[in-house]
Amino acid sequence: MSLIQKALSQYGVREVDGKIDNPQIVSYFEILGYEGNKLHDETAWCSAFVNWVSKTENYTYSGKLNARSWLTIGESTAVPAQGDIVVLWRESPSSWKGHVGFFIKQTKRYVYILGGNQNNRVSIKAYPKNRVLDYRKLSKHGEN
């Protein structure tokens, strides 16, 4: 299964309001060794989702919950292809905050990302291209 197919298999997975957590979102944390039941589905989970997809498909992954951890994973590419990683800044380019997801397509002004925690669910959303920090091409474990 490709990274996009795996990510799309989760399309529509959403946070549950209140004290109950979506067990699928909790599993994104747990596969990385975090205690998902302590983090809850309200914890920023975009990186956990990308890690879950990448790890379960035997690709390199960051293992961390901050989006910018993906800036050191894989190889930077100026010409992203569907399934590559997109890392965005949030608040300001120098902030530690960010967002990460899978590249779907781009237009002149927008990049379309398939990601988790986009409006509290797995979805495809357009982001202004001026927020892109980098595009990253992942490799399968054991491949260069």
XYZ file of C-alpha atoms in Angstrom:
144
model
C 0.000 0.000 0.000
C 1.311 3.483 -0.777
C 1.597 6.221 1.838
C -1.345 8.042 0.219
C -3.508 4.898 0.180
C -2.705 4.243 3.851
C -3.416 7.877 4.803
C -6.664 7.865 2.789
C -7.761 4.723 4.663
C -8.083 7.045 7.680
C -9.995 9.797 5.853
C -12.707 11.226 8.084
C -11.271 9.922 11.383
C -12.157 12.721 13.790
C -11.751 13.819 17.372
C -14.566 13.080 19.777
C -15.810 16.070 21.780
C -15.590 15.796 25.544
C -13.834 13.236 27.704
C -14.109 10.314 25.296
C -11.208 9.876 22.846
C -11.304 8.357 19.389
C -9.417 5.054 19.860
C -7.976 5.316 16.350
C -6.328 8.670 17.136
C -5.059 7.253 20.426
C -3.468 4.402 18.410
C -1.480 6.942 16.348
C 0.314 7.915 19.587
C 0.642 4.375 20.916
C 2.449 2.963 17.871
C 5.201 5.489 18.644
C 5.446 4.389 22.269
C 3.462 7.248 23.810
C 0.667 6.591 26.263
C -2.226 7.605 24.044
C -4.786 7.482 26.826
C -2.796 10.207 28.638
C -2.425 12.415 25.544
C -6.058 12.308 24.355
C -7.347 13.152 20.893
C -7.273 16.878 21.661
C -3.439 16.755 21.713
C -1.999 18.123 18.457
C -1.812 14.916 16.426
C -0.761 15.869 12.875
C 2.752 14.470 13.391
C 1.445 11.376 15.196
C -0.756 10.667 12.160
C 2.115 11.058 9.656
C 4.316 8.885 11.880
C 1.601 6.211 12.101
C 1.167 6.106 8.314
C 4.917 6.089 7.645
C 5.823 3.530 10.320
C 3.041 1.080 9.441
C 4.100 1.210 5.778
C 7.800 0.679 6.695
C 8.970 4.172 5.716
C 11.338 6.413 7.650
C 9.561 8.446 10.334
C 10.421 11.020 12.996
C 8.937 9.297 16.058
C 8.201 12.730 17.506
C 4.997 14.697 18.003
C 6.221 18.093 16.799
C 5.605 18.789 13.114
C 9.009 20.361 12.549
C 10.710 17.091 13.541
C 10.001 16.067 9.925
C 12.451 18.689 8.613
C 15.284 16.180 9.196
C 13.533 13.044 7.884
C 14.015 11.887 4.315
C 15.442 14.145 1.620
C 14.448 17.688 0.788
C 12.896 18.046 -2.656
C 12.042 21.141 -4.666
C 9.571 19.197 -6.810
C 7.185 17.335 -4.507
C 5.287 14.288 -5.693
C 2.052 12.909 -4.299
C 2.799 11.252 -0.961
C 5.811 13.407 -0.086
C 5.843 15.185 3.273
C 4.949 18.872 3.563
C 6.133 20.789 6.629
C 4.472 24.153 7.315
C 5.158 26.870 9.850
C 2.440 27.997 12.236
C 2.248 31.453 13.882
C 5.601 32.540 12.376
C 8.437 30.959 10.370
C 10.727 31.187 13.418
C 8.203 29.629 15.842
C 8.673 26.031 16.973
C 5.088 25.359 15.916
C 4.125 23.810 12.630
C 1.932 21.402 10.720
C 2.808 18.301 8.716
C 0.963 16.145 6.209
C 1.164 14.419 2.840
C 1.431 16.322 -0.435
C -1.561 15.842 -2.734
C -1.191 18.636 -5.301
C -0.399 22.315 -5.654
C -1.732 25.312 -7.485
C -0.054 28.658 -8.007
C -0.920 29.821 -4.470
C -1.892 26.708 -2.485
C -0.580 23.324 -1.477
C -3.162 20.615 -0.788
C -2.299 18.397 2.157
C -3.780 15.102 3.315
C -3.214 15.179 7.039
C -4.451 14.565 10.529
C -5.775 17.211 12.898
C -7.017 19.370 10.034
C -10.260 20.794 11.405
C -9.959 18.050 14.067
C -10.053 15.218 11.553
C -8.123 13.464 8.763
C -8.881 15.465 5.639
C -7.444 17.210 2.595
C -7.007 20.926 3.084
C -5.439 23.794 1.123
C -2.725 25.895 2.771
C -0.985 29.006 1.409
C 2.304 28.005 -0.229
C 4.129 30.801 1.573
C 3.790 28.720 4.775
C 5.802 25.775 3.394
C 9.106 25.223 5.172
C 10.100 22.174 3.124
C 8.942 19.209 1.078
C 10.525 15.883 2.107
C 10.774 12.637 0.152
C 10.673 9.565 2.411
C 12.348 6.256 1.719
C 11.363 2.737 2.694
C 13.444 1.198 5.467
C 16.364 -0.633 3.875
C 16.323 1.524 0.711
C 18.370 4.611 -0.107
